[in-house]
JSON list of C-alpha atoms and ligand atoms in Angstrom, two decimals:
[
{"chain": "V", "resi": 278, "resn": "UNK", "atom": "CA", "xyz": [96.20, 76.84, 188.21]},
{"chain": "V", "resi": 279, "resn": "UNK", "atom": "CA", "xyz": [99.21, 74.40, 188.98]},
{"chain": "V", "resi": 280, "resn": "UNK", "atom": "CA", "xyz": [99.98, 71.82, 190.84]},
{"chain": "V", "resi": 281, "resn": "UNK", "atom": "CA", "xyz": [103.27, 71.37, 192.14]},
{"chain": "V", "resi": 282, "resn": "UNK", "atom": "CA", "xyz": [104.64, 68.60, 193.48]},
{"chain": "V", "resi": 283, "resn": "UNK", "atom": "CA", "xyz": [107.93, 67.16, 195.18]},
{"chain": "V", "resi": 284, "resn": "UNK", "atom": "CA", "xyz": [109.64, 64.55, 193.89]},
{"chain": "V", "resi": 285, "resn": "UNK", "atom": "CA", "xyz": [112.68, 62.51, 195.06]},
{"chain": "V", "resi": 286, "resn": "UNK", "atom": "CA", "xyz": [114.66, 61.09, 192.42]},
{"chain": "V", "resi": 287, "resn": "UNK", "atom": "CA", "xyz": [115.90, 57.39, 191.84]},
{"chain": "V", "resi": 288, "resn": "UNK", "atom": "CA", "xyz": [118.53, 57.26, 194.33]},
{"chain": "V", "resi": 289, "resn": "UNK", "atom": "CA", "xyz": [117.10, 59.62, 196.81]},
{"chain": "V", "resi": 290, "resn": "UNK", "atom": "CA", "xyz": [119.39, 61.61, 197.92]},
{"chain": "V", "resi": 291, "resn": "UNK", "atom": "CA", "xyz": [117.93, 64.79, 196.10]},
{"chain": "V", "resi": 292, "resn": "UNK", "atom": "CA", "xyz": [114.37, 65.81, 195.13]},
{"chain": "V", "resi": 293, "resn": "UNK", "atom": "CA", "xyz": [113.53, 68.31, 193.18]},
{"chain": "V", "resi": 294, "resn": "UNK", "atom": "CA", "xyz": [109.96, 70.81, 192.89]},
{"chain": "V", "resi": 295, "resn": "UNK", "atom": "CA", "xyz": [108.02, 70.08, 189.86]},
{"chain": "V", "resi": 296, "resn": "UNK", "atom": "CA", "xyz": [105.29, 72.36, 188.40]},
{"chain": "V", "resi": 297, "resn": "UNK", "atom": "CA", "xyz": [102.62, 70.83, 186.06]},
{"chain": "V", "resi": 298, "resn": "UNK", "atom": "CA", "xyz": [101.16, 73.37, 183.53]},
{"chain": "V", "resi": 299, "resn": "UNK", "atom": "CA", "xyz": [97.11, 73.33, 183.32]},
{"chain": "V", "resi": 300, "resn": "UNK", "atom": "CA", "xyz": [97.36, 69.91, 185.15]},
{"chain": "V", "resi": 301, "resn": "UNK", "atom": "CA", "xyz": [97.44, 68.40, 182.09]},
{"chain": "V", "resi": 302, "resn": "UNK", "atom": "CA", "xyz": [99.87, 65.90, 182.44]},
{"chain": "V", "resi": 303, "resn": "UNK", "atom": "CA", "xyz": [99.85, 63.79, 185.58]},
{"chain": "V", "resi": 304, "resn": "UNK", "atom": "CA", "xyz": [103.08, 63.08, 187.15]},
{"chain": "V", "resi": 305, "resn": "UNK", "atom": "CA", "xyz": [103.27, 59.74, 186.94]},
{"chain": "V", "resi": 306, "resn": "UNK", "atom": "CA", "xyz": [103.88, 60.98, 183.16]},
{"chain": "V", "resi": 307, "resn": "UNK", "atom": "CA", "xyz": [107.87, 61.29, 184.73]},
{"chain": "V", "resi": 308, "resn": "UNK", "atom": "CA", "xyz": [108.43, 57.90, 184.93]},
{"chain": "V", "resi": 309, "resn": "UNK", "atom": "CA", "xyz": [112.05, 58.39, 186.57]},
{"chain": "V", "resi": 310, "resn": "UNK", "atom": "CA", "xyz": [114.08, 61.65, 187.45]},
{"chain": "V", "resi": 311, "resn": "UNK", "atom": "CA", "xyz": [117.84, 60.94, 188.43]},
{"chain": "V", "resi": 312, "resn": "UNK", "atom": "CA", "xyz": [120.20, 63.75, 190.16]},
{"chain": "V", "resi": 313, "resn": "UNK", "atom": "CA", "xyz": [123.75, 63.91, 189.04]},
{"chain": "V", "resi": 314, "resn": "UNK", "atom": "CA", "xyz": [124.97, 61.45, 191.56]},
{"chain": "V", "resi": 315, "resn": "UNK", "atom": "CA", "xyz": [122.21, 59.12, 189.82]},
{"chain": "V", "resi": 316, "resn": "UNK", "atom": "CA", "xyz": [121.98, 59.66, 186.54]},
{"chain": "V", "resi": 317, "resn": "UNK", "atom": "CA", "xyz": [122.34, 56.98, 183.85]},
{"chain": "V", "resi": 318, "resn": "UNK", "atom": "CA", "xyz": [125.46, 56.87, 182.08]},
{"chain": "V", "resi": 319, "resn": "UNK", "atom": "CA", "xyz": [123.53, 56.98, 178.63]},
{"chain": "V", "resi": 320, "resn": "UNK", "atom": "CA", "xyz": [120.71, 59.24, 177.48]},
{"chain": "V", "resi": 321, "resn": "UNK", "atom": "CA", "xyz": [118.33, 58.47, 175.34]},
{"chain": "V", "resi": 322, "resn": "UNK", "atom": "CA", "xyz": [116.69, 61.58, 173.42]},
{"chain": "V", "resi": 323, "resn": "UNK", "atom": "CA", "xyz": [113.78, 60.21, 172.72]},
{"chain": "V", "resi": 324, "resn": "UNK", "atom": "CA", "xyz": [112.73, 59.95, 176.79]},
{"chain": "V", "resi": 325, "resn": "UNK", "atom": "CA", "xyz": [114.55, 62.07, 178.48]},
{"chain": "V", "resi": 326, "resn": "UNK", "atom": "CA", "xyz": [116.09, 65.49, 179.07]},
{"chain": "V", "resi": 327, "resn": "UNK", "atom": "CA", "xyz": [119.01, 66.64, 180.68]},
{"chain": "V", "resi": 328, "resn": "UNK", "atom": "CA", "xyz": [119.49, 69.78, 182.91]},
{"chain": "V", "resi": 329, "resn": "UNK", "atom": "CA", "xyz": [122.42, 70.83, 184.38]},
{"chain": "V", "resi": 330, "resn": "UNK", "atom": "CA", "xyz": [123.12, 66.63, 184.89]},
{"chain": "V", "resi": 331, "resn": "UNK", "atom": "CA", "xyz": [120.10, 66.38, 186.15]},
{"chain": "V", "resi": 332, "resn": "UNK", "atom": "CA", "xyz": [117.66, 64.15, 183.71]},
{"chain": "V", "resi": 333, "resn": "UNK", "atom": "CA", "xyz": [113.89, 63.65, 183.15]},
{"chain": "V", "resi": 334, "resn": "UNK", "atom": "CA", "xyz": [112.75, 60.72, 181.55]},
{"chain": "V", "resi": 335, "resn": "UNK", "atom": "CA", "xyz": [109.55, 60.55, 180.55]},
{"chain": "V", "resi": 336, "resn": "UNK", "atom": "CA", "xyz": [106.38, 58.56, 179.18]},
{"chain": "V", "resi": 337, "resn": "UNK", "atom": "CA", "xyz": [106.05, 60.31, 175.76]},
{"chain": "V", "resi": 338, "resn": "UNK", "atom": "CA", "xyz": [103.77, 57.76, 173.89]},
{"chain": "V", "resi": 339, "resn": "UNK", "atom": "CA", "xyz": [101.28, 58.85, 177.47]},
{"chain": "V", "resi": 340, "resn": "UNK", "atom": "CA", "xyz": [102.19, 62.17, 176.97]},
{"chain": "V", "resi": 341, "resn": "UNK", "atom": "CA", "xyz": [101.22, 62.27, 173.59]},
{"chain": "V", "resi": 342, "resn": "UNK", "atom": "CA", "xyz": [97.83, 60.72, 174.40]},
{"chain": "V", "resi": 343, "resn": "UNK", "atom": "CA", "xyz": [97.05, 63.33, 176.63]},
{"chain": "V", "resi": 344, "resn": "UNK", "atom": "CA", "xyz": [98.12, 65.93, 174.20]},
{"chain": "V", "resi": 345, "resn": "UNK", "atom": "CA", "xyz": [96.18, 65.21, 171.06]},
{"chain": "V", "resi": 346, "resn": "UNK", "atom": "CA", "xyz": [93.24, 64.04, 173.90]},
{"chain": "V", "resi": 347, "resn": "UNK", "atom": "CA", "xyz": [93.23, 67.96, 174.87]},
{"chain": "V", "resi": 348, "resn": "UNK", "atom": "CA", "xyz": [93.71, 68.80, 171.02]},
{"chain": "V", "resi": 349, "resn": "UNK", "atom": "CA", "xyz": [97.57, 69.67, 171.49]},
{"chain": "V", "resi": 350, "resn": "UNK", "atom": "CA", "xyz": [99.21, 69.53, 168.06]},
{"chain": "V", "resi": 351, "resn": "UNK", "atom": "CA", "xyz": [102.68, 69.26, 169.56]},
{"chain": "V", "resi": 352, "resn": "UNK", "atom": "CA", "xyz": [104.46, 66.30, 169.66]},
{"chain": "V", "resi": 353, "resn": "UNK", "atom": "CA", "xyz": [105.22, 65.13, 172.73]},
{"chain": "V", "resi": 354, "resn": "UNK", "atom": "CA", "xyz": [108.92, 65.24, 172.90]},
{"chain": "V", "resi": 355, "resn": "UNK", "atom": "CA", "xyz": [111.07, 65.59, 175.92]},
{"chain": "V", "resi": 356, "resn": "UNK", "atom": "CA", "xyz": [111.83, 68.76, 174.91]},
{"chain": "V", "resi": 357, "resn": "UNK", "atom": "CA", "xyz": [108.33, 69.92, 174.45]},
{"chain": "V", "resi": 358, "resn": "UNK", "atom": "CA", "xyz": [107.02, 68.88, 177.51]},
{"chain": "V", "resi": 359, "resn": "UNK", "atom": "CA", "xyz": [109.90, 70.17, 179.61]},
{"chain": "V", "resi": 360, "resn": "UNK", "atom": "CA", "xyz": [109.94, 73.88, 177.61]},
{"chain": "V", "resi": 361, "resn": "UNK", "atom": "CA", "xyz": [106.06, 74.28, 177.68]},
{"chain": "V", "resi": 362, "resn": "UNK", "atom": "CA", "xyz": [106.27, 73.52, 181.74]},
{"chain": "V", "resi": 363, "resn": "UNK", "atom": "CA", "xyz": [103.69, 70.62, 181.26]},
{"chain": "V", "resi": 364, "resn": "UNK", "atom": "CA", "xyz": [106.14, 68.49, 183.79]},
{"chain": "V", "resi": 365, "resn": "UNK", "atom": "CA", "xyz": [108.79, 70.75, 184.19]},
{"chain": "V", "resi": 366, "resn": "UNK", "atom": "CA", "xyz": [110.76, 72.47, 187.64]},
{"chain": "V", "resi": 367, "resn": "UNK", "atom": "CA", "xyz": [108.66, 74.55, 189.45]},
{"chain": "V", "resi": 368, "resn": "UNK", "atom": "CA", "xyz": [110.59, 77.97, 189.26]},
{"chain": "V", "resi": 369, "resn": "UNK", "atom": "CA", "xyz": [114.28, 77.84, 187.07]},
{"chain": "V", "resi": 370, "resn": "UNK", "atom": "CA", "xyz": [115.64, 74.73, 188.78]},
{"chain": "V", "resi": 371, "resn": "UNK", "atom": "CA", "xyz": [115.37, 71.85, 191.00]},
{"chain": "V", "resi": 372, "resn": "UNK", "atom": "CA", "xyz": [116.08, 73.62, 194.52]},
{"chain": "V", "resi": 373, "resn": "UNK", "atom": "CA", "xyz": [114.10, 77.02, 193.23]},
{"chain": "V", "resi": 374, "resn": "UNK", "atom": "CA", "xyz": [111.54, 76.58, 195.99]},
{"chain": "V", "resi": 375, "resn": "UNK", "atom": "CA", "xyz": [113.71, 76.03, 198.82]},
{"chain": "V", "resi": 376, "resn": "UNK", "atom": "CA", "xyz": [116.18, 78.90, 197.66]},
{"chain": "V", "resi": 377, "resn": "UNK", "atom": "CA", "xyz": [112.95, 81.02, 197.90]},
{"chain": "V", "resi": 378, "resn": "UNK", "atom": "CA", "xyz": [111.82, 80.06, 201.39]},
{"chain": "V", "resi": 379, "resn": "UNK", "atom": "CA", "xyz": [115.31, 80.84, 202.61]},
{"chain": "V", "resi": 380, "resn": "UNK", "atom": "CA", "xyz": [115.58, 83.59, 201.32]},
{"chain": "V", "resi": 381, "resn": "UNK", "atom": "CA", "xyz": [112.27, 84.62, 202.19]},
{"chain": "V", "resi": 382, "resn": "UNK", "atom": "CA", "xyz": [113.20, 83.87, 205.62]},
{"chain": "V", "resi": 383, "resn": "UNK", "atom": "CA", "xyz": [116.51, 85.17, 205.68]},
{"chain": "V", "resi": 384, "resn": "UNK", "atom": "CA", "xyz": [114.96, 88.82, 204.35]},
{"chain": "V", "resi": 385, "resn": "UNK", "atom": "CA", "xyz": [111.74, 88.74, 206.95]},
{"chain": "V", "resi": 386, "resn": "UNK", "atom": "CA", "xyz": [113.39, 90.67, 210.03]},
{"chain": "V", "resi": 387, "resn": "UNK", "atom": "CA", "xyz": [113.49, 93.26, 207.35]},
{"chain": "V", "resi": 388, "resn": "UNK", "atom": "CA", "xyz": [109.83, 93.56, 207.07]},
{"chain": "V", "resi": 389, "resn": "UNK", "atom": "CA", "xyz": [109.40, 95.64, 210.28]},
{"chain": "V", "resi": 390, "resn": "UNK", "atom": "CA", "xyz": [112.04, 97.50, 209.66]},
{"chain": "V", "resi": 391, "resn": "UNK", "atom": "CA", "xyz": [112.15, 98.88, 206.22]},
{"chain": "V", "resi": 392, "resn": "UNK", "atom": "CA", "xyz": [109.54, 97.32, 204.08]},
{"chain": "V", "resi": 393, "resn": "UNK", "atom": "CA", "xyz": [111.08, 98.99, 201.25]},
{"chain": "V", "resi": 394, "resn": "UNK", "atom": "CA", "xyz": [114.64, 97.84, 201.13]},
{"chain": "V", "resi": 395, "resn": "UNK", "atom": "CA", "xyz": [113.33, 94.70, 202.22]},
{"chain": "V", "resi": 396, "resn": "UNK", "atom": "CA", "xyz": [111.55, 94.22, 198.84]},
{"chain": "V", "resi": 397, "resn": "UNK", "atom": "CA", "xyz": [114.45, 95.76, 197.15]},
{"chain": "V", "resi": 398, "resn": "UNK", "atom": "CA", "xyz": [116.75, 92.94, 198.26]},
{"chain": "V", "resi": 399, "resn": "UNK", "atom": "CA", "xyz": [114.58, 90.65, 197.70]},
{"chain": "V", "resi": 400, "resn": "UNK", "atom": "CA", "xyz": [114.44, 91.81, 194.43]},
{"chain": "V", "resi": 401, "resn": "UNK", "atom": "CA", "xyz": [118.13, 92.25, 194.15]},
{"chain": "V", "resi": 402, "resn": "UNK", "atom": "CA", "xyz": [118.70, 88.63, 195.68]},
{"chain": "V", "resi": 403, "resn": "UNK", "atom": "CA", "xyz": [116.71, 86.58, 193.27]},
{"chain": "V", "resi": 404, "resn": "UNK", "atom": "CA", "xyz": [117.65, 88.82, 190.60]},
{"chain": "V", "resi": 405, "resn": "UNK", "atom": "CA", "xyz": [121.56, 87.38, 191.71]},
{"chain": "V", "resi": 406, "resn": "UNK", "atom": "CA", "xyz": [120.43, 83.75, 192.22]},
{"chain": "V", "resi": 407, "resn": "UNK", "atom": "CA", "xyz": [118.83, 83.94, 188.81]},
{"chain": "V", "resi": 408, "resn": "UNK", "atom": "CA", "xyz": [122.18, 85.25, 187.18]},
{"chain": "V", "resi": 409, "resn": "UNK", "atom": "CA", "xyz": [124.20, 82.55, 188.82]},
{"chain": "V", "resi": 410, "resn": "UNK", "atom": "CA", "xyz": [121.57, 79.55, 187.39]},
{"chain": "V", "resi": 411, "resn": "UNK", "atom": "CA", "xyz": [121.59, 81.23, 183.65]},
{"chain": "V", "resi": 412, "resn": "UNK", "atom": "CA", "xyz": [125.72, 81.01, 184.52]},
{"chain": "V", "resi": 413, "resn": "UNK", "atom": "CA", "xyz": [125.86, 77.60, 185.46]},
{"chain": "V", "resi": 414, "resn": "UNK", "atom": "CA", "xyz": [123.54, 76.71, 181.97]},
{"chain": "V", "resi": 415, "resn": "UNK", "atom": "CA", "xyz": [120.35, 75.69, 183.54]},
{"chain": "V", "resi": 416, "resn": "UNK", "atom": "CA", "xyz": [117.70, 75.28, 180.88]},
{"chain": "V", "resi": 417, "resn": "UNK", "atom": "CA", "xyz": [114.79, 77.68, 182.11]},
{"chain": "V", "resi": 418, "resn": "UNK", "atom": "CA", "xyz": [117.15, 80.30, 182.82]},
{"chain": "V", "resi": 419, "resn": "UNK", "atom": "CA", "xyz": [118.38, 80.43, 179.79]},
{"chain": "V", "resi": 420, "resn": "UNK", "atom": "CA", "xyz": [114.85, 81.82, 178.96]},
{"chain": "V", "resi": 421, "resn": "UNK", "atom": "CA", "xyz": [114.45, 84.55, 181.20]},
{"chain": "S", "resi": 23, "resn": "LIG", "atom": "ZN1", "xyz": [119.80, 60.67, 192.78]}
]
């Protein structure tokens, strides 16, 4: 189960999807999320993470209560809550979900047609978009 959410960040002229592993966190846990036009000019570690000039800042001394509440030895780092997905993107990136629909969209005259190559280059698409995130040094992609 996961809830994911939209979220516009301080300036709001960008919003990004967020996924929320187990629910466990709720999202007021990411007390600010700037885009690169937005973004603080200093980062502090302790709160925040950056992606890509995107950065999450969030609530760690909450975070942590929920953690050790659910019996999660983990400290409650930026780090740790962004690389276990407990308030994290929803997908590899910020846009992921709207790079899906489209291409979802894009792709579903193909359906009728040829159902196979259809799911082929739907394969083959993400498969590119995915290569050109890990390129461009977002965090999650680096992963996959
Ligand atoms: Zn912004």
């Amino acid at each position: 189960m996961c809830m994911n959410l939209r979220r516009f960040c301080s300036c709001g002229r960008n919003s990004a999807y967020l996924s929320c592993r187990d629910n466990l966190l709720p999202a007021e846990i990411l007390v600010n999320l700037f885009c690169p036009e937005c973004r603080p000019g200093s980062i502090r570690d302790d709160a925040m993470l950056q992606d890509c000039g995107w950065v999450l800042e969030y609530d760690v001394d909450r975070a942590q209560a929920y953690f050790t509440g659910r019996g999660i030895r983990s400290q409650a780092t930026p780090v740790f809550i962004f690389d276990a997905g407990y308030l994290s993107w929803q997908g590899l990136a910020p846009g992921d979900q709207e790079v899906n629909t489209r291409l979802h969209q894009r792709l579903a005259p193909l359906i009728e047609q040829d159902l196979a190559l259809y799911l082929k280059s739907l394969r083959s698409e993400w498969v590119a978009h995915v290569t050109r995130l890990k390129a461009a040094g977002w965090r999650k992609a680096q992963a996959t």
